[in-house]
């Protein structure tokens, strides 16, 4: 697909899909989305950021069936006027597909993991600058550790060149037509949205994310997130 700048009557209109339909399997019984983090739920951090971002027209919050009523209550309590809720699917990519179907009249779509609370306005704005030309932009950070590719029996098969390795994060921002086509044609299992777009043969550009933009997957991650949240509030 050729690279082209975003055009049309909806140029600049940004829809957001926040994916939060997981079941917190590695959280020792804690529902991480509703765990308290700096005085509010973990989920509220990223949704609040999108709600106050003037560039965002619509927010689709994708939750599992068990969390929908709790999500509706949180929407009302926090005054999320841009938010609509929808149920997710079995896999992350199924949930993203469900969320994309709810996006209306937007030329751009930002997909973000609800388990990454420390989304900032800068991360959104930086991604929008990149996607204007490339149609696909992914926040990422350079890998700090040396990465080994394991062979059979956990023997090292190869040491990868660290200066070319980046750890992908969200937000990931795409033109609406590119990301919807990617998911319509997706048959393989992918772990992020960029991978779906890559399978179309489209170019995806990385831009600098934030090392604080962690994904809460385990109880150890939640403990770290609470430290970050405390410092965040002290700073702001």
PDB file of C-alpha atoms in Angstrom:
ATOM      1  CA  UNK A   1       0.000   0.000   0.000  1.00  0.00           C
ATOM      2  CA  UNK A   2       1.560   3.358  -0.980  1.00  0.00           C
ATOM      3  CA  UNK A   3       2.323   5.918   1.663  1.00  0.00           C
ATOM      4  CA  UNK A   4       0.000   8.883   1.547  1.00  0.00           C
ATOM      5  CA  UNK A   5      -0.953  11.708   3.819  1.00  0.00           C
ATOM      6  CA  UNK A   6      -4.270  11.569   5.608  1.00  0.00           C
ATOM      7  CA  UNK A   7      -6.915  13.380   3.610  1.00  0.00           C
ATOM      8  CA  UNK A   8     -10.660  13.925   3.625  1.00  0.00           C
ATOM      9  CA  UNK A   9     -13.355  15.630   5.670  1.00  0.00           C
ATOM     10  CA  UNK A  10     -12.438  13.719   8.841  1.00  0.00           C
ATOM     11  CA  UNK A  11      -8.738  14.663   8.664  1.00  0.00           C
ATOM     12  CA  UNK A  12      -7.452  15.117  12.188  1.00  0.00           C
ATOM     13  CA  UNK A  13     -10.390  13.384  13.865  1.00  0.00           C
ATOM     14  CA  UNK A  14      -9.009  10.785  16.247  1.00  0.00           C
ATOM     15  CA  UNK A  15     -10.871   7.801  17.601  1.00  0.00           C
ATOM     16  CA  UNK A  16      -9.397   5.760  20.451  1.00  0.00           C
ATOM     17  CA  UNK A  17      -9.812   2.081  21.262  1.00  0.00           C
ATOM     18  CA  UNK A  18      -8.717   1.221  24.796  1.00  0.00           C
ATOM     19  CA  UNK A  19      -8.324  -2.537  25.091  1.00  0.00           C
ATOM     20  CA  UNK A  20      -9.089  -3.785  28.599  1.00  0.00           C
ATOM     21  CA  UNK A  21     -10.885  -7.082  28.124  1.00  0.00           C
ATOM     22  CA  UNK A  22      -8.314  -9.357  29.761  1.00  0.00           C
ATOM     23  CA  UNK A  23      -8.952 -11.437  32.846  1.00  0.00           C
ATOM     24  CA  UNK A  24      -5.873 -10.524  34.949  1.00  0.00           C
ATOM     25  CA  UNK A  25      -4.756 -14.161  35.037  1.00  0.00           C
ATOM     26  CA  UNK A  26      -1.289 -13.345  36.376  1.00  0.00           C
ATOM     27  CA  UNK A  27      -2.491 -10.990  39.108  1.00  0.00           C
ATOM     28  CA  UNK A  28      -3.065 -13.483  41.951  1.00  0.00           C
ATOM     29  CA  UNK A  29      -6.803 -12.822  42.046  1.00  0.00           C
ATOM     30  CA  UNK A  30      -6.575  -9.015  41.716  1.00  0.00           C
ATOM     31  CA  UNK A  31      -8.580  -7.307  38.973  1.00  0.00           C
ATOM     32  CA  UNK A  32      -5.787  -4.982  37.908  1.00  0.00           C
ATOM     33  CA  UNK A  33      -8.042  -2.612  35.963  1.00  0.00           C
ATOM     34  CA  UNK A  34      -9.886  -1.575  39.106  1.00  0.00           C
ATOM     35  CA  UNK A  35      -6.930  -1.727  41.482  1.00  0.00           C
ATOM     36  CA  UNK A  36      -6.247   1.620  43.136  1.00  0.00           C
ATOM     37  CA  UNK A  37      -3.305   3.543  41.790  1.00  0.00           C
ATOM     38  CA  UNK A  38      -2.541   6.960  43.216  1.00  0.00           C
ATOM     39  CA  UNK A  39      -6.107   7.479  44.439  1.00  0.00           C
ATOM     40  CA  UNK A  40      -7.989   6.255  41.377  1.00  0.00           C
ATOM     41  CA  UNK A  41      -8.416   3.011  39.487  1.00  0.00           C
ATOM     42  CA  UNK A  42      -5.661   1.882  37.143  1.00  0.00           C
ATOM     43  CA  UNK A  43      -8.061   1.965  34.183  1.00  0.00           C
ATOM     44  CA  UNK A  44      -9.048   5.570  34.899  1.00  0.00           C
ATOM     45  CA  UNK A  45      -5.524   6.859  34.297  1.00  0.00           C
ATOM     46  CA  UNK A  46      -5.422   6.281  30.541  1.00  0.00           C
ATOM     47  CA  UNK A  47      -9.115   6.985  29.945  1.00  0.00           C
ATOM     48  CA  UNK A  48      -8.848  10.306  31.829  1.00  0.00           C
ATOM     49  CA  UNK A  49      -5.910  11.298  29.611  1.00  0.00           C
ATOM     50  CA  UNK A  50      -7.880  10.575  26.440  1.00  0.00           C
ATOM     51  CA  UNK A  51     -11.001  12.279  27.806  1.00  0.00           C
ATOM     52  CA  UNK A  52      -9.144  15.548  28.404  1.00  0.00           C
ATOM     53  CA  UNK A  53      -7.223  15.419  25.104  1.00  0.00           C
ATOM     54  CA  UNK A  54      -8.852  17.884  22.715  1.00  0.00           C
ATOM     55  CA  UNK A  55      -7.656  15.881  19.720  1.00  0.00           C
ATOM     56  CA  UNK A  56      -9.711  12.828  20.726  1.00  0.00           C
ATOM     57  CA  UNK A  57     -13.259  12.697  19.347  1.00  0.00           C
ATOM     58  CA  UNK A  58     -14.367   9.275  20.565  1.00  0.00           C
ATOM     59  CA  UNK A  59     -13.179   6.645  23.040  1.00  0.00           C
ATOM     60  CA  UNK A  60     -14.248   3.014  22.785  1.00  0.00           C
ATOM     61  CA  UNK A  61     -13.530   1.136  25.983  1.00  0.00           C
ATOM     62  CA  UNK A  62     -13.437  -2.621  25.404  1.00  0.00           C
ATOM     63  CA  UNK A  63     -14.069  -4.701  28.533  1.00  0.00           C
ATOM     64  CA  UNK A  64     -14.839  -8.327  29.243  1.00  0.00           C
ATOM     65  CA  UNK A  65     -18.468  -9.145  30.003  1.00  0.00           C
ATOM     66  CA  UNK A  66     -17.888  -9.370  33.762  1.00  0.00           C
ATOM     67  CA  UNK A  67     -16.459  -5.820  33.917  1.00  0.00           C
ATOM     68  CA  UNK A  68     -19.020  -4.009  31.748  1.00  0.00           C
ATOM     69  CA  UNK A  69     -21.348  -2.937  34.564  1.00  0.00           C
ATOM     70  CA  UNK A  70     -18.406  -1.787  36.656  1.00  0.00           C
ATOM     71  CA  UNK A  71     -17.096   0.103  33.635  1.00  0.00           C
ATOM     72  CA  UNK A  72     -20.455   1.843  33.144  1.00  0.00           C
ATOM     73  CA  UNK A  73     -20.418   2.928  36.772  1.00  0.00           C
ATOM     74  CA  UNK A  74     -16.883   4.293  36.424  1.00  0.00           C
ATOM     75  CA  UNK A  75     -17.878   6.153  33.249  1.00  0.00           C
ATOM     76  CA  UNK A  76     -20.684   7.911  35.104  1.00  0.00           C
ATOM     77  CA  UNK A  77     -18.549   8.703  38.165  1.00  0.00           C
ATOM     78  CA  UNK A  78     -15.708  10.224  36.144  1.00  0.00           C
ATOM     79  CA  UNK A  79     -17.823  12.025  33.554  1.00  0.00           C
ATOM     80  CA  UNK A  80     -16.396  10.257  30.517  1.00  0.00           C
ATOM     81  CA  UNK A  81     -18.582  11.944  27.898  1.00  0.00           C
ATOM     82  CA  UNK A  82     -16.512  10.611  24.975  1.00  0.00           C
ATOM     83  CA  UNK A  83     -16.656   6.979  26.096  1.00  0.00           C
ATOM     84  CA  UNK A  84     -18.763   4.145  24.743  1.00  0.00           C
ATOM     85  CA  UNK A  85     -18.312   0.627  26.092  1.00  0.00           C
ATOM     86  CA  UNK A  86     -18.359  -2.634  24.222  1.00  0.00           C
ATOM     87  CA  UNK A  87     -17.656  -6.276  25.098  1.00  0.00           C
ATOM     88  CA  UNK A  88     -14.378  -7.821  24.015  1.00  0.00           C
ATOM     89  CA  UNK A  89     -13.488 -11.174  22.536  1.00  0.00           C
ATOM     90  CA  UNK A  90     -11.458 -14.214  23.496  1.00  0.00           C
ATOM     91  CA  UNK A  91      -8.118 -12.841  22.275  1.00  0.00           C
ATOM     92  CA  UNK A  92      -6.733  -9.311  22.319  1.00  0.00           C
ATOM     93  CA  UNK A  93      -7.052  -9.068  18.540  1.00  0.00           C
ATOM     94  CA  UNK A  94     -10.726 -10.073  18.790  1.00  0.00           C
ATOM     95  CA  UNK A  95     -11.264  -7.264  21.294  1.00  0.00           C
ATOM     96  CA  UNK A  96      -9.525  -4.729  19.055  1.00  0.00           C
ATOM     97  CA  UNK A  97     -11.678  -5.810  16.113  1.00  0.00           C
ATOM     98  CA  UNK A  98     -14.802  -5.308  18.233  1.00  0.00           C
ATOM     99  CA  UNK A  99     -13.612  -1.860  19.276  1.00  0.00           C
ATOM    100  CA  UNK A 100     -12.814  -0.782  15.714  1.00  0.00           C
ATOM    101  CA  UNK A 101     -16.377  -1.592  14.677  1.00  0.00           C
ATOM    102  CA  UNK A 102     -17.609   1.104  17.084  1.00  0.00           C
ATOM    103  CA  UNK A 103     -15.441   3.912  15.661  1.00  0.00           C
ATOM    104  CA  UNK A 104     -17.434   6.510  13.734  1.00  0.00           C
ATOM    105  CA  UNK A 105     -16.320   9.346  11.426  1.00  0.00           C
ATOM    106  CA  UNK A 106     -12.635   9.298  12.336  1.00  0.00           C
ATOM    107  CA  UNK A 107      -9.703   9.250   9.932  1.00  0.00           C
ATOM    108  CA  UNK A 108      -7.253   8.121  12.608  1.00  0.00           C
ATOM    109  CA  UNK A 109      -7.426   5.434  15.267  1.00  0.00           C
ATOM    110  CA  UNK A 110      -5.241   5.139  18.343  1.00  0.00           C
ATOM    111  CA  UNK A 111      -5.158   1.763  20.078  1.00  0.00           C
ATOM    112  CA  UNK A 112      -3.970   1.655  23.680  1.00  0.00           C
ATOM    113  CA  UNK A 113      -3.723  -1.039  26.328  1.00  0.00           C
ATOM    114  CA  UNK A 114      -5.878  -0.221  29.344  1.00  0.00           C
ATOM    115  CA  UNK A 115      -3.220  -1.894  31.487  1.00  0.00           C
ATOM    116  CA  UNK A 116      -0.746   0.898  30.578  1.00  0.00           C
ATOM    117  CA  UNK A 117      -1.873   3.664  32.936  1.00  0.00           C
ATOM    118  CA  UNK A 118       0.847   6.218  32.242  1.00  0.00           C
ATOM    119  CA  UNK A 119      -0.308   7.440  28.851  1.00  0.00           C
ATOM    120  CA  UNK A 120       0.533  11.118  28.323  1.00  0.00           C
ATOM    121  CA  UNK A 121      -0.679  13.842  25.994  1.00  0.00           C
ATOM    122  CA  UNK A 122       2.869  14.030  24.616  1.00  0.00           C
ATOM    123  CA  UNK A 123       2.774  10.357  23.606  1.00  0.00           C
ATOM    124  CA  UNK A 124      -0.465  10.957  21.738  1.00  0.00           C
ATOM    125  CA  UNK A 125       0.717  14.158  20.044  1.00  0.00           C
ATOM    126  CA  UNK A 126       4.112  12.715  19.073  1.00  0.00           C
ATOM    127  CA  UNK A 127       2.427   9.729  17.448  1.00  0.00           C
ATOM    128  CA  UNK A 128       0.041  11.954  15.501  1.00  0.00           C
ATOM    129  CA  UNK A 129       2.967  13.870  14.008  1.00  0.00           C
ATOM    130  CA  UNK A 130       4.440  10.611  12.692  1.00  0.00           C
ATOM    131  CA  UNK A 131       1.210   9.050  11.413  1.00  0.00           C
ATOM    132  CA  UNK A 132       0.448  12.094   9.281  1.00  0.00           C
ATOM    133  CA  UNK A 133       3.031  10.856   6.755  1.00  0.00           C
ATOM    134  CA  UNK A 134       3.473   7.142   7.472  1.00  0.00           C
ATOM    135  CA  UNK A 135      -0.130   6.090   8.267  1.00  0.00           C
ATOM    136  CA  UNK A 136       1.186   3.812  11.035  1.00  0.00           C
ATOM    137  CA  UNK A 137       3.111   4.880  14.152  1.00  0.00           C
ATOM    138  CA  UNK A 138       4.103   2.872  17.226  1.00  0.00           C
ATOM    139  CA  UNK A 139       5.480   4.109  20.538  1.00  0.00           C
ATOM    140  CA  UNK A 140       8.525   2.069  21.552  1.00  0.00           C
ATOM    141  CA  UNK A 141      11.671   2.284  23.660  1.00  0.00           C
ATOM    142  CA  UNK A 142      15.186   1.031  22.914  1.00  0.00           C
ATOM    143  CA  UNK A 143      15.980  -2.273  24.627  1.00  0.00           C
ATOM    144  CA  UNK A 144      18.506  -1.836  27.452  1.00  0.00           C
ATOM    145  CA  UNK A 145      19.378  -5.471  28.064  1.00  0.00           C
ATOM    146  CA  UNK A 146      21.310  -7.819  25.825  1.00  0.00           C
ATOM    147  CA  UNK A 147      18.780 -10.156  24.202  1.00  0.00           C
ATOM    148  CA  UNK A 148      19.532 -13.813  23.547  1.00  0.00           C
ATOM    149  CA  UNK A 149      17.625 -15.943  21.048  1.00  0.00           C
ATOM    150  CA  UNK A 150      17.184 -19.362  22.651  1.00  0.00           C
ATOM    151  CA  UNK A 151      17.581 -22.613  20.767  1.00  0.00           C
ATOM    152  CA  UNK A 152      16.659 -26.121  21.934  1.00  0.00           C
ATOM    153  CA  UNK A 153      17.246 -26.831  25.615  1.00  0.00           C
ATOM    154  CA  UNK A 154      17.540 -23.096  26.345  1.00  0.00           C
ATOM    155  CA  UNK A 155      20.953 -23.019  24.745  1.00  0.00           C
ATOM    156  CA  UNK A 156      21.799 -19.663  23.202  1.00  0.00           C
ATOM    157  CA  UNK A 157      21.216 -19.770  19.479  1.00  0.00           C
ATOM    158  CA  UNK A 158      22.105 -16.165  18.767  1.00  0.00           C
ATOM    159  CA  UNK A 159      22.858 -12.864  20.479  1.00  0.00           C
ATOM    160  CA  UNK A 160      20.777 -10.150  18.845  1.00  0.00           C
ATOM    161  CA  UNK A 161      22.162  -6.753  17.915  1.00  0.00           C
ATOM    162  CA  UNK A 162      20.903  -4.574  20.756  1.00  0.00           C
ATOM    163  CA  UNK A 163      21.191  -1.195  19.010  1.00  0.00           C
ATOM    164  CA  UNK A 164      18.490  -2.276  16.564  1.00  0.00           C
ATOM    165  CA  UNK A 165      16.050  -3.675  19.142  1.00  0.00           C
ATOM    166  CA  UNK A 166      13.051  -1.732  20.409  1.00  0.00           C
ATOM    167  CA  UNK A 167      10.331  -2.804  22.838  1.00  0.00           C
ATOM    168  CA  UNK A 168       6.932  -1.904  21.396  1.00  0.00           C
ATOM    169  CA  UNK A 169       4.395  -0.141  23.602  1.00  0.00           C
ATOM    170  CA  UNK A 170       1.048   1.471  23.050  1.00  0.00           C
ATOM    171  CA  UNK A 171      -0.264   3.917  21.924  1.00  0.00           C
ATOM    172  CA  UNK A 172      -0.172   2.689  18.352  1.00  0.00           C
ATOM    173  CA  UNK A 173      -1.794   5.062  15.863  1.00  0.00           C
ATOM    174  CA  UNK A 174      -3.014   4.281  12.352  1.00  0.00           C
ATOM    175  CA  UNK A 175      -5.118   5.669   9.569  1.00  0.00           C
ATOM    176  CA  UNK A 176      -8.581   4.199   9.923  1.00  0.00           C
ATOM    177  CA  UNK A 177      -8.556   2.467   6.544  1.00  0.00           C
ATOM    178  CA  UNK A 178      -5.181   0.793   7.174  1.00  0.00           C
ATOM    179  CA  UNK A 179      -5.999  -0.650  10.602  1.00  0.00           C
ATOM    180  CA  UNK A 180      -9.507  -1.799   9.648  1.00  0.00           C
ATOM    181  CA  UNK A 181      -8.183  -3.523   6.539  1.00  0.00           C
ATOM    182  CA  UNK A 182      -5.437  -5.157   8.606  1.00  0.00           C
ATOM    183  CA  UNK A 183      -7.951  -6.674  11.017  1.00  0.00           C
ATOM    184  CA  UNK A 184     -10.418  -7.657   8.313  1.00  0.00           C
ATOM    185  CA  UNK A 185      -7.687  -9.687   6.612  1.00  0.00           C
ATOM    186  CA  UNK A 186      -6.058 -11.067   9.761  1.00  0.00           C
ATOM    187  CA  UNK A 187      -5.980 -14.844  10.098  1.00  0.00           C
ATOM    188  CA  UNK A 188      -2.831 -15.390  12.183  1.00  0.00           C
ATOM    189  CA  UNK A 189      -2.516 -14.608  15.888  1.00  0.00           C
ATOM    190  CA  UNK A 190      -0.654 -11.370  16.662  1.00  0.00           C
ATOM    191  CA  UNK A 191       0.386  -9.752  19.925  1.00  0.00           C
ATOM    192  CA  UNK A 192       0.122  -6.126  18.855  1.00  0.00           C
ATOM    193  CA  UNK A 193      -1.625  -4.014  16.245  1.00  0.00           C
ATOM    194  CA  UNK A 194       1.510  -3.089  14.333  1.00  0.00           C
ATOM    195  CA  UNK A 195       2.049  -6.771  13.562  1.00  0.00           C
ATOM    196  CA  UNK A 196      -1.375  -6.912  11.911  1.00  0.00           C
ATOM    197  CA  UNK A 197      -0.511  -3.900   9.759  1.00  0.00           C
ATOM    198  CA  UNK A 198       2.922  -5.312   8.911  1.00  0.00           C
ATOM    199  CA  UNK A 199       1.212  -8.394   7.485  1.00  0.00           C
ATOM    200  CA  UNK A 200      -0.441  -6.124   4.906  1.00  0.00           C
ATOM    201  CA  UNK A 201       3.019  -5.086   3.720  1.00  0.00           C
ATOM    202  CA  UNK A 202       2.642  -1.572   5.159  1.00  0.00           C
ATOM    203  CA  UNK A 203       5.529   0.365   6.651  1.00  0.00           C
ATOM    204  CA  UNK A 204       5.233   1.099  10.372  1.00  0.00           C
ATOM    205  CA  UNK A 205       7.405   3.773  11.984  1.00  0.00           C
ATOM    206  CA  UNK A 206       8.597   3.707  15.579  1.00  0.00           C
ATOM    207  CA  UNK A 207       8.688   6.823  17.703  1.00  0.00           C
ATOM    208  CA  UNK A 208      10.113   7.323  21.171  1.00  0.00           C
ATOM    209  CA  UNK A 209       7.852   6.060  23.921  1.00  0.00           C
ATOM    210  CA  UNK A 210       8.471   6.330  27.652  1.00  0.00           C
ATOM    211  CA  UNK A 211      10.131   3.857  30.009  1.00  0.00           C
ATOM    212  CA  UNK A 212       7.509   4.790  32.626  1.00  0.00           C
ATOM    213  CA  UNK A 213       4.778   3.685  30.211  1.00  0.00           C
ATOM    214  CA  UNK A 214       4.750   0.186  31.693  1.00  0.00           C
ATOM    215  CA  UNK A 215       2.141  -2.506  31.166  1.00  0.00           C
ATOM    216  CA  UNK A 216       0.763  -3.938  34.398  1.00  0.00           C
ATOM    217  CA  UNK A 217       0.683  -7.709  33.980  1.00  0.00           C
ATOM    218  CA  UNK A 218       1.822  -9.066  37.353  1.00  0.00           C
ATOM    219  CA  UNK A 219       1.571  -8.053  41.010  1.00  0.00           C
ATOM    220  CA  UNK A 220       5.199  -6.886  40.781  1.00  0.00           C
ATOM    221  CA  UNK A 221       4.231  -4.555  37.932  1.00  0.00           C
ATOM    222  CA  UNK A 222       1.394  -3.162  40.036  1.00  0.00           C
ATOM    223  CA  UNK A 223       3.797  -2.433  42.894  1.00  0.00           C
ATOM    224  CA  UNK A 224       6.082  -0.568  40.486  1.00  0.00           C
ATOM    225  CA  UNK A 225       3.128   1.311  39.007  1.00  0.00           C
ATOM    226  CA  UNK A 226       2.138   2.534  42.468  1.00  0.00           C
ATOM    227  CA  UNK A 227       5.633   3.946  42.958  1.00  0.00           C
ATOM    228  CA  UNK A 228       5.470   5.697  39.580  1.00  0.00           C
ATOM    229  CA  UNK A 229       1.988   7.027  40.355  1.00  0.00           C
ATOM    230  CA  UNK A 230       3.118   8.450  43.679  1.00  0.00           C
ATOM    231  CA  UNK A 231       6.045  10.275  42.067  1.00  0.00           C
ATOM    232  CA  UNK A 232       3.783  11.377  39.214  1.00  0.00           C
ATOM    233  CA  UNK A 233       1.354  13.033  41.596  1.00  0.00           C
ATOM    234  CA  UNK A 234       4.148  14.662  43.589  1.00  0.00           C
ATOM    235  CA  UNK A 235       5.558  16.117  40.354  1.00  0.00           C
ATOM    236  CA  UNK A 236       2.204  17.338  39.062  1.00  0.00           C
TER     237      UNK A 236
END
